Amino acid sequence: MGTGLFEERANRGACAALDLPDAVLARFLPIATAAQEVAAFGYFDPEWRLLAMRHLPPRQVDAVTIPFRTIVADALASDCALVVMAHNHPSGDPTPSAADYRLTRRIAQALQFIDVALFDHLVIAAHGYRSFRARGLL
Protein backbone atom coordinates (compact mmCIF):
# COMPACT_ATOMS: atom_id res chain seq x y z
CA MET A 1 0.00 0.00 0.00
CA GLY A 2 1.44 3.33 -1.03
CA THR A 3 1.06 6.64 0.68
CA GLY A 4 1.33 9.00 -2.30
CA LEU A 5 -1.17 11.80 -2.83
CA PHE A 6 -3.44 9.48 -4.77
CA GLU A 7 -1.98 6.06 -5.21
CA GLU A 8 -4.97 5.08 -7.30
CA ARG A 9 -6.74 7.56 -9.52
CA ALA A 10 -9.45 6.44 -11.92
CA ASN A 11 -9.98 7.77 -15.42
CA ARG A 12 -13.39 9.35 -14.97
CA GLY A 13 -14.59 8.50 -18.47
CA ALA A 14 -13.50 4.87 -18.39
CA CYS A 15 -14.52 3.93 -14.86
CA ALA A 16 -17.72 1.97 -14.33
CA ALA A 17 -19.87 3.01 -11.40
CA LEU A 18 -19.50 0.79 -8.36
CA ASP A 19 -22.46 -1.14 -7.04
CA LEU A 20 -23.08 -0.69 -3.35
CA PRO A 21 -22.25 -2.01 -0.87
CA ASP A 22 -20.17 -4.97 -2.09
CA ALA A 23 -18.02 -3.20 -4.69
CA VAL A 24 -17.18 -0.39 -2.29
CA LEU A 25 -16.45 -2.83 0.52
CA ALA A 26 -14.24 -4.89 -1.81
CA ARG A 27 -11.97 -1.86 -2.29
CA PHE A 28 -11.17 -1.92 1.42
CA LEU A 29 -11.05 -5.65 2.23
CA PRO A 30 -7.28 -5.98 1.67
CA ILE A 31 -6.65 -4.07 4.92
CA ALA A 32 -8.57 -6.66 6.99
CA THR A 33 -5.55 -8.81 7.73
CA ALA A 34 -2.91 -6.12 8.24
CA ALA A 35 -0.88 -6.77 11.39
CA GLN A 36 -1.19 -3.15 12.50
CA GLU A 37 -4.15 -0.79 12.42
CA VAL A 38 -4.28 0.95 9.03
CA ALA A 39 -6.84 3.23 7.42
CA ALA A 40 -7.94 3.94 3.87
CA PHE A 41 -10.10 6.63 2.30
CA GLY A 42 -12.01 6.30 -0.98
CA TYR A 43 -13.16 9.43 -2.82
CA PHE A 44 -16.23 8.95 -5.05
CA ASP A 45 -18.33 11.00 -7.43
CA PRO A 46 -22.16 11.07 -7.05
CA GLU A 47 -22.48 7.97 -9.29
CA TRP A 48 -20.09 6.00 -7.03
CA ARG A 49 -17.19 6.03 -9.46
CA LEU A 50 -13.91 5.85 -7.58
CA LEU A 51 -11.92 9.02 -8.21
CA ALA A 52 -9.02 8.46 -5.83
CA MET A 53 -7.92 6.44 -2.85
CA ARG A 54 -5.43 6.99 -0.03
CA HIS A 55 -4.01 4.45 2.42
CA LEU A 56 -2.55 5.80 5.64
CA PRO A 57 0.45 4.13 7.25
CA PRO A 58 -0.02 2.66 10.75
CA ARG A 59 1.57 5.63 12.50
CA GLN A 60 -1.24 7.91 11.23
CA VAL A 61 -4.27 5.87 12.22
CA ASP A 62 -5.17 6.79 15.78
CA ALA A 63 -7.59 9.67 16.28
CA VAL A 64 -4.82 12.04 17.30
CA THR A 65 -2.73 11.57 14.16
CA ILE A 66 -5.30 11.17 11.37
CA PRO A 67 -4.26 13.96 9.00
CA PHE A 68 -7.60 15.78 8.72
CA ARG A 69 -6.10 18.46 6.50
CA THR A 70 -4.87 15.79 4.10
CA ILE A 71 -8.27 14.08 3.97
CA VAL A 72 -10.00 17.41 3.24
CA ALA A 73 -7.33 18.37 0.69
CA ASP A 74 -7.74 15.01 -1.07
CA ALA A 75 -11.51 15.50 -1.18
CA LEU A 76 -11.06 18.93 -2.76
CA ALA A 77 -8.37 17.76 -5.20
CA SER A 78 -10.46 14.81 -6.39
CA ASP A 79 -13.61 16.95 -6.65
CA CYS A 80 -15.51 14.15 -4.94
CA ALA A 81 -19.01 14.19 -3.52
CA LEU A 82 -18.66 11.23 -1.15
CA VAL A 83 -15.95 9.75 1.03
CA VAL A 84 -15.83 6.25 2.46
CA MET A 85 -13.39 5.65 5.27
CA ALA A 86 -12.26 2.23 6.44
CA HIS A 87 -9.83 0.95 9.01
CA ASN A 88 -8.98 -2.47 10.32
CA HIS A 89 -8.98 -4.00 13.77
CA PRO A 90 -6.03 -6.44 13.89
CA SER A 91 -7.67 -8.19 16.86
CA GLY A 92 -10.19 -9.72 14.45
CA ASP A 93 -13.17 -8.09 16.21
CA PRO A 94 -14.82 -5.45 14.01
CA THR A 95 -16.78 -3.86 16.86
CA PRO A 96 -16.21 -0.07 16.73
CA SER A 97 -14.51 1.47 19.75
CA ALA A 98 -15.49 4.72 21.47
CA ALA A 99 -12.50 6.32 19.71
CA ASP A 100 -13.87 5.09 16.36
CA TYR A 101 -17.17 6.88 17.03
CA ARG A 102 -15.38 10.12 17.97
CA LEU A 103 -13.11 9.94 14.94
CA THR A 104 -16.07 9.38 12.61
CA ARG A 105 -17.85 12.45 13.97
CA ARG A 106 -14.75 14.61 13.58
CA ILE A 107 -14.08 13.53 10.00
CA ALA A 108 -17.75 13.95 9.03
CA GLN A 109 -17.70 17.47 10.49
CA ALA A 110 -14.47 18.40 8.69
CA LEU A 111 -15.85 17.20 5.34
CA GLN A 112 -19.21 18.89 5.93
CA PHE A 113 -17.48 22.29 5.78
CA ILE A 114 -16.58 21.63 2.13
CA ASP A 115 -19.96 20.08 1.22
CA VAL A 116 -18.62 16.54 0.97
CA ALA A 117 -20.42 13.68 2.71
CA LEU A 118 -18.69 11.03 4.77
CA PHE A 119 -20.94 8.29 3.43
CA ASP A 120 -19.64 5.46 5.59
CA HIS A 121 -16.93 4.36 7.98
CA LEU A 122 -16.20 0.66 7.73
CA VAL A 123 -14.41 -1.21 10.50
CA ILE A 124 -12.93 -4.29 8.86
CA ALA A 125 -11.45 -7.32 10.59
CA ALA A 126 -10.68 -10.94 9.90
CA HIS A 127 -14.07 -11.94 11.35
CA GLY A 128 -16.29 -9.50 9.44
CA TYR A 129 -16.94 -5.80 9.26
CA ARG A 130 -19.21 -3.12 10.69
CA SER A 131 -20.72 -0.22 8.78
CA PHE A 132 -21.48 3.03 10.59
CA ARG A 133 -24.13 3.81 7.94
CA ALA A 134 -25.84 0.43 8.39
CA ARG A 135 -25.97 1.13 12.13
CA GLY A 136 -27.66 4.48 11.47
CA LEU A 137 -24.66 6.46 12.70
CA LEU A 138 -24.09 8.42 9.47
Coordinates of N, CA and C in Angstrom, one line a residue:
M1 N 0.8 -1.2 0.0 CA 0.0 0.0 0.0 C 0.9 1.2 0.0
G2 N 0.7 2.1 -0.9 CA 1.4 3.3 -1.0 C 0.8 4.4 -0.2
T3 N 1.6 5.5 -0.1 CA 1.1 6.6 0.7 C 1.1 7.9 -0.1
G4 N 1.3 7.8 -1.4 CA 1.3 9.0 -2.3 C 0.0 9.8 -2.3
L5 N 0.0 11.0 -2.9 CA -1.2 11.8 -2.8 C -2.4 11.0 -3.2
F6 N -2.4 10.4 -4.4 CA -3.4 9.5 -4.8 C -2.7 8.3 -5.4
E7 N -2.7 7.2 -4.7 CA -2.0 6.1 -5.2 C -2.8 5.4 -6.3
E8 N -4.1 5.7 -6.3 CA -5.0 5.1 -7.3 C -5.9 6.2 -7.8
R9 N -5.9 6.5 -9.0 CA -6.7 7.6 -9.5 C -7.4 7.0 -10.8
A10 N -8.7 7.0 -10.8 CA -9.4 6.4 -11.9 C -9.6 7.4 -13.0
N11 N -9.6 6.9 -14.3 CA -10.0 7.8 -15.4 C -11.5 7.9 -15.4
R12 N -12.0 9.1 -15.2 CA -13.4 9.3 -15.0 C -14.2 8.8 -16.1
G13 N -13.8 8.9 -17.3 CA -14.6 8.5 -18.5 C -14.6 7.0 -18.6
A14 N -13.6 6.3 -18.2 CA -13.5 4.9 -18.4 C -13.9 4.0 -17.2
C15 N -14.3 4.7 -16.1 CA -14.5 3.9 -14.9 C -16.0 3.6 -14.7
A16 N -16.3 2.4 -14.5 CA -17.7 2.0 -14.3 C -18.1 2.3 -12.9
A17 N -19.4 2.7 -12.7 CA -19.9 3.0 -11.4 C -19.9 1.8 -10.5
L18 N -19.5 1.9 -9.3 CA -19.5 0.8 -8.4 C -20.9 0.5 -7.9
D19 N -21.2 -0.8 -7.7 CA -22.5 -1.1 -7.0 C -22.2 -1.2 -5.5
L20 N -23.2 -0.7 -4.8 CA -23.1 -0.7 -3.3 C -23.8 -1.9 -2.8
P21 N -23.4 -2.4 -1.6 CA -22.3 -2.0 -0.9 C -21.0 -2.9 -1.2
D22 N -21.2 -4.0 -1.9 CA -20.2 -5.0 -2.1 C -19.0 -4.4 -2.8
A23 N -19.2 -3.7 -3.9 CA -18.0 -3.2 -4.7 C -17.2 -2.2 -3.9
V24 N -17.9 -1.4 -3.1 CA -17.2 -0.4 -2.3 C -16.4 -1.1 -1.2
L25 N -17.1 -2.0 -0.5 CA -16.4 -2.8 0.5 C -15.2 -3.6 0.0
A26 N -15.3 -4.1 -1.2 CA -14.2 -4.9 -1.8 C -13.0 -4.0 -2.0
R27 N -13.1 -2.8 -2.2 CA -12.0 -1.9 -2.3 C -11.2 -1.8 -1.0
F28 N -11.8 -2.1 0.1 CA -11.2 -1.9 1.4 C -10.8 -3.2 2.1
L29 N -11.3 -4.4 1.6 CA -11.0 -5.7 2.2 C -9.6 -6.0 2.4
P30 N -8.7 -5.6 1.5 CA -7.3 -6.0 1.7 C -6.7 -5.5 3.0
I31 N -7.2 -4.5 3.7 CA -6.6 -4.1 4.9 C -7.1 -4.9 6.1
A32 N -8.0 -5.9 5.9 CA -8.6 -6.7 7.0 C -7.5 -7.4 7.8
T33 N -6.5 -7.9 7.1 CA -5.6 -8.8 7.7 C -4.2 -8.1 8.0
A34 N -4.2 -6.8 7.9 CA -2.9 -6.1 8.2 C -2.6 -6.3 9.7
A35 N -1.3 -6.5 10.0 CA -0.9 -6.8 11.4 C -1.0 -5.6 12.3
Q36 N -1.0 -4.4 11.7 CA -1.2 -3.1 12.5 C -2.4 -2.4 12.0
E37 N -3.0 -1.5 12.8 CA -4.1 -0.8 12.4 C -3.8 0.2 11.3
V38 N -4.5 0.1 10.2 CA -4.3 0.9 9.0 C -5.6 1.5 8.6
A39 N -5.6 2.6 7.9 CA -6.8 3.2 7.4 C -6.7 3.5 5.9
A40 N -7.9 3.6 5.3 CA -7.9 3.9 3.9 C -9.2 4.8 3.6
F41 N -9.0 5.7 2.7 CA -10.1 6.6 2.3 C -10.3 6.5 0.8
G42 N -11.6 6.3 0.4 CA -12.0 6.3 -1.0 C -12.8 7.5 -1.3
Y43 N -12.5 8.2 -2.4 CA -13.2 9.4 -2.8 C -14.0 9.1 -4.1
F44 N -15.3 9.4 -4.0 CA -16.2 8.9 -5.1 C -17.0 10.1 -5.6
D45 N -17.4 10.0 -6.9 CA -18.3 11.0 -7.4 C -19.8 10.6 -7.1
P46 N -20.8 11.4 -7.4 CA -22.2 11.1 -7.0 C -22.7 9.8 -7.6
E47 N -22.1 9.2 -8.7 CA -22.5 8.0 -9.3 C -21.7 6.8 -8.8
W48 N -20.9 7.0 -7.7 CA -20.1 6.0 -7.0 C -18.9 5.5 -7.9
R49 N -18.4 6.4 -8.8 CA -17.2 6.0 -9.5 C -16.0 6.4 -8.6
L50 N -15.1 5.6 -8.4 CA -13.9 5.8 -7.6 C -13.0 6.9 -8.3
L51 N -12.8 8.0 -7.6 CA -11.9 9.0 -8.2 C -10.5 8.9 -7.7
A52 N -10.3 8.6 -6.4 CA -9.0 8.5 -5.8 C -9.1 7.7 -4.5
M53 N -8.0 7.2 -4.1 CA -7.9 6.4 -2.8 C -6.6 6.7 -2.1
R54 N -6.6 6.8 -0.8 CA -5.4 7.0 0.0 C -5.4 6.0 1.1
H55 N -4.2 5.3 1.3 CA -4.0 4.4 2.4 C -3.1 5.2 3.4
L56 N -3.4 5.2 4.6 CA -2.6 5.8 5.6 C -1.7 4.7 6.3
P57 N -0.4 5.1 6.5 CA 0.4 4.1 7.2 C 0.0 4.0 8.7
P58 N 0.4 2.9 9.4 CA 0.0 2.7 10.7 C 0.2 3.8 11.7
R59 N 1.3 4.6 11.5 CA 1.6 5.6 12.5 C 0.6 6.8 12.4
Q60 N -0.3 6.8 11.4 CA -1.2 7.9 11.2 C -2.7 7.5 11.4
V61 N -2.9 6.4 12.2 CA -4.3 5.9 12.2 C -5.0 6.2 13.5
D62 N -4.4 6.5 14.6 CA -5.2 6.8 15.8 C -5.8 8.2 15.6
A63 N -6.8 8.4 16.4 CA -7.6 9.7 16.3 C -6.8 10.9 16.4
V64 N -5.7 10.9 17.1 CA -4.8 12.0 17.3 C -4.0 12.4 16.0
T65 N -3.6 11.3 15.3 CA -2.7 11.6 14.2 C -3.4 11.4 12.8
I66 N -4.7 11.2 12.7 CA -5.3 11.2 11.4 C -5.1 12.6 10.8
P67 N -4.5 12.6 9.6 CA -4.3 14.0 9.0 C -5.5 14.6 8.4
F68 N -6.3 15.2 9.2 CA -7.6 15.8 8.7 C -7.4 16.7 7.5
R69 N -6.4 17.5 7.6 CA -6.1 18.5 6.5 C -5.8 17.7 5.2
T70 N -5.1 16.6 5.3 CA -4.9 15.8 4.1 C -6.1 15.2 3.5
I71 N -7.0 14.7 4.4 CA -8.3 14.1 4.0 C -9.1 15.1 3.3
V72 N -9.2 16.3 3.9 CA -10.0 17.4 3.2 C -9.3 17.8 1.9
A73 N -8.0 18.0 1.9 CA -7.3 18.4 0.7 C -7.5 17.3 -0.4
D74 N -7.5 16.1 -0.1 CA -7.7 15.0 -1.1 C -9.2 15.1 -1.6
A75 N -10.1 15.4 -0.7 CA -11.5 15.5 -1.2 C -11.6 16.7 -2.2
L76 N -11.0 17.8 -1.9 CA -11.1 18.9 -2.8 C -10.3 18.6 -4.1
A77 N -9.2 18.0 -4.0 CA -8.4 17.8 -5.2 C -9.1 16.8 -6.1
S78 N -9.8 15.8 -5.6 CA -10.5 14.8 -6.4 C -11.8 15.3 -6.9
D79 N -12.3 16.4 -6.3 CA -13.6 17.0 -6.7 C -14.7 15.9 -6.4
C80 N -14.6 15.2 -5.3 CA -15.5 14.1 -4.9 C -16.8 14.7 -4.3
A81 N -17.8 13.9 -4.2 CA -19.0 14.2 -3.5 C -19.1 13.4 -2.2
L82 N -18.5 12.2 -2.2 CA -18.7 11.2 -1.2 C -17.3 10.6 -0.8
V83 N -17.2 10.4 0.5 CA -15.9 9.7 1.0 C -16.4 8.5 1.8
V84 N -15.7 7.4 1.6 CA -15.8 6.3 2.5 C -14.5 6.0 3.2
M85 N -14.6 5.9 4.5 CA -13.4 5.7 5.3 C -13.5 4.2 5.8
A86 N -12.3 3.6 5.9 CA -12.3 2.2 6.4 C -11.0 2.1 7.2
H87 N -11.1 1.3 8.3 CA -9.8 0.9 9.0 C -10.0 -0.5 9.5
N88 N -8.9 -1.1 9.8 CA -9.0 -2.5 10.3 C -8.8 -2.5 11.8
H89 N -9.2 -3.6 12.4 CA -9.0 -4.0 13.8 C -8.2 -5.3 13.7
P90 N -6.9 -5.2 14.0 CA -6.0 -6.4 13.9 C -6.5 -7.5 14.9
S91 N -7.2 -7.2 15.9 CA -7.7 -8.2 16.9 C -8.6 -9.2 16.2
G92 N -9.2 -8.9 15.1 CA -10.2 -9.7 14.5 C -11.6 -9.4 14.8
D93 N -11.8 -8.5 15.8 CA -13.2 -8.1 16.2 C -13.5 -6.7 15.6
P94 N -14.5 -6.7 14.7 CA -14.8 -5.4 14.0 C -15.7 -4.5 14.8
T95 N -15.9 -4.7 16.1 CA -16.8 -3.9 16.9 C -16.1 -2.5 17.0
P96 N -16.8 -1.4 16.6 CA -16.2 -0.1 16.7 C -16.0 0.3 18.2
S97 N -14.9 1.0 18.4 CA -14.5 1.5 19.8 C -15.1 2.9 20.0
A98 N -15.0 3.3 21.2 CA -15.5 4.7 21.5 C -14.7 5.7 20.7
A99 N -13.4 5.4 20.5 CA -12.5 6.3 19.7 C -12.9 6.3 18.2
D100 N -13.4 5.2 17.7 CA -13.9 5.1 16.4 C -15.1 6.0 16.2
Y101 N -16.0 6.0 17.1 CA -17.2 6.9 17.0 C -16.8 8.4 17.0
R102 N -15.8 8.7 17.9 CA -15.4 10.1 18.0 C -14.7 10.5 16.7
L103 N -13.8 9.7 16.2 CA -13.1 9.9 14.9 C -14.1 10.1 13.8
T104 N -15.1 9.3 13.7 CA -16.1 9.4 12.6 C -16.8 10.7 12.7
R105 N -17.2 11.1 13.8 CA -17.9 12.5 14.0 C -16.9 13.6 13.5
R106 N -15.7 13.5 13.9 CA -14.7 14.6 13.6 C -14.5 14.7 12.1
I107 N -14.3 13.5 11.4 CA -14.1 13.5 10.0 C -15.3 14.0 9.3
A108 N -16.5 13.5 9.7 CA -17.8 14.0 9.0 C -17.9 15.5 9.1
Q109 N -17.6 16.0 10.3 CA -17.7 17.5 10.5 C -16.7 18.2 9.6
A110 N -15.5 17.7 9.5 CA -14.5 18.4 8.7 C -14.9 18.4 7.2
L111 N -15.4 17.3 6.7 CA -15.9 17.2 5.3 C -17.1 18.0 5.1
Q112 N -18.0 18.1 6.1 CA -19.2 18.9 5.9 C -18.9 20.3 5.6
F113 N -17.8 20.9 6.1 CA -17.5 22.3 5.8 C -17.2 22.5 4.3
I114 N -16.8 21.5 3.6 CA -16.6 21.6 2.1 C -17.7 20.9 1.3
D115 N -18.8 20.7 1.9 CA -20.0 20.1 1.2 C -19.7 18.7 0.6
V116 N -18.9 17.9 1.3 CA -18.6 16.5 1.0 C -19.2 15.7 2.1
A117 N -19.8 14.6 1.7 CA -20.4 13.7 2.7 C -19.5 12.5 3.1
L118 N -19.3 12.3 4.3 CA -18.7 11.0 4.8 C -19.8 10.0 4.7
F119 N -19.8 9.2 3.7 CA -20.9 8.3 3.4 C -20.9 7.1 4.4
D120 N -19.7 6.6 4.7 CA -19.6 5.5 5.6 C -18.2 5.4 6.2
H121 N -18.2 4.7 7.3 CA -16.9 4.4 8.0 C -17.1 2.9 8.2
L122 N -16.2 2.1 7.6 CA -16.2 0.7 7.7 C -15.1 0.2 8.7
V123 N -15.4 -0.6 9.6 CA -14.4 -1.2 10.5 C -14.3 -2.7 10.0
I124 N -13.1 -3.0 9.5 CA -12.9 -4.3 8.9 C -12.0 -5.1 9.7
A125 N -12.3 -6.4 9.8 CA -11.5 -7.3 10.6 C -11.5 -8.7 10.0
A126 N -10.7 -9.6 10.4 CA -10.7 -10.9 9.9 C -12.0 -11.7 10.1
H127 N -12.8 -11.3 11.1 CA -14.1 -11.9 11.3 C -15.3 -11.1 11.0
G128 N -15.1 -10.3 9.9 CA -16.3 -9.5 9.4 C -16.0 -8.0 9.4
Y129 N -17.1 -7.3 9.3 CA -16.9 -5.8 9.3 C -18.2 -5.2 9.8
R130 N -18.1 -3.9 10.2 CA -19.2 -3.1 10.7 C -19.3 -1.8 9.9
S131 N -20.5 -1.4 9.5 CA -20.7 -0.2 8.8 C -21.4 0.8 9.7
F132 N -20.8 2.0 9.8 CA -21.5 3.0 10.6 C -22.8 3.4 9.9
R133 N -22.9 3.4 8.6 CA -24.1 3.8 7.9 C -25.2 2.8 8.2
A134 N -24.9 1.5 8.1 CA -25.8 0.4 8.4 C -26.4 0.5 9.8
R135 N -25.5 1.0 10.7 CA -26.0 1.1 12.1 C -26.7 2.4 12.4
G136 N -26.9 3.2 11.3 CA -27.7 4.5 11.5 C -26.8 5.6 12.1
L137 N -25.5 5.5 12.0 CA -24.7 6.5 12.7 C -24.1 7.5 11.7
L138 N -24.5 7.4 10.5 CA -24.1 8.4 9.5 C -25.3 8.7 8.6

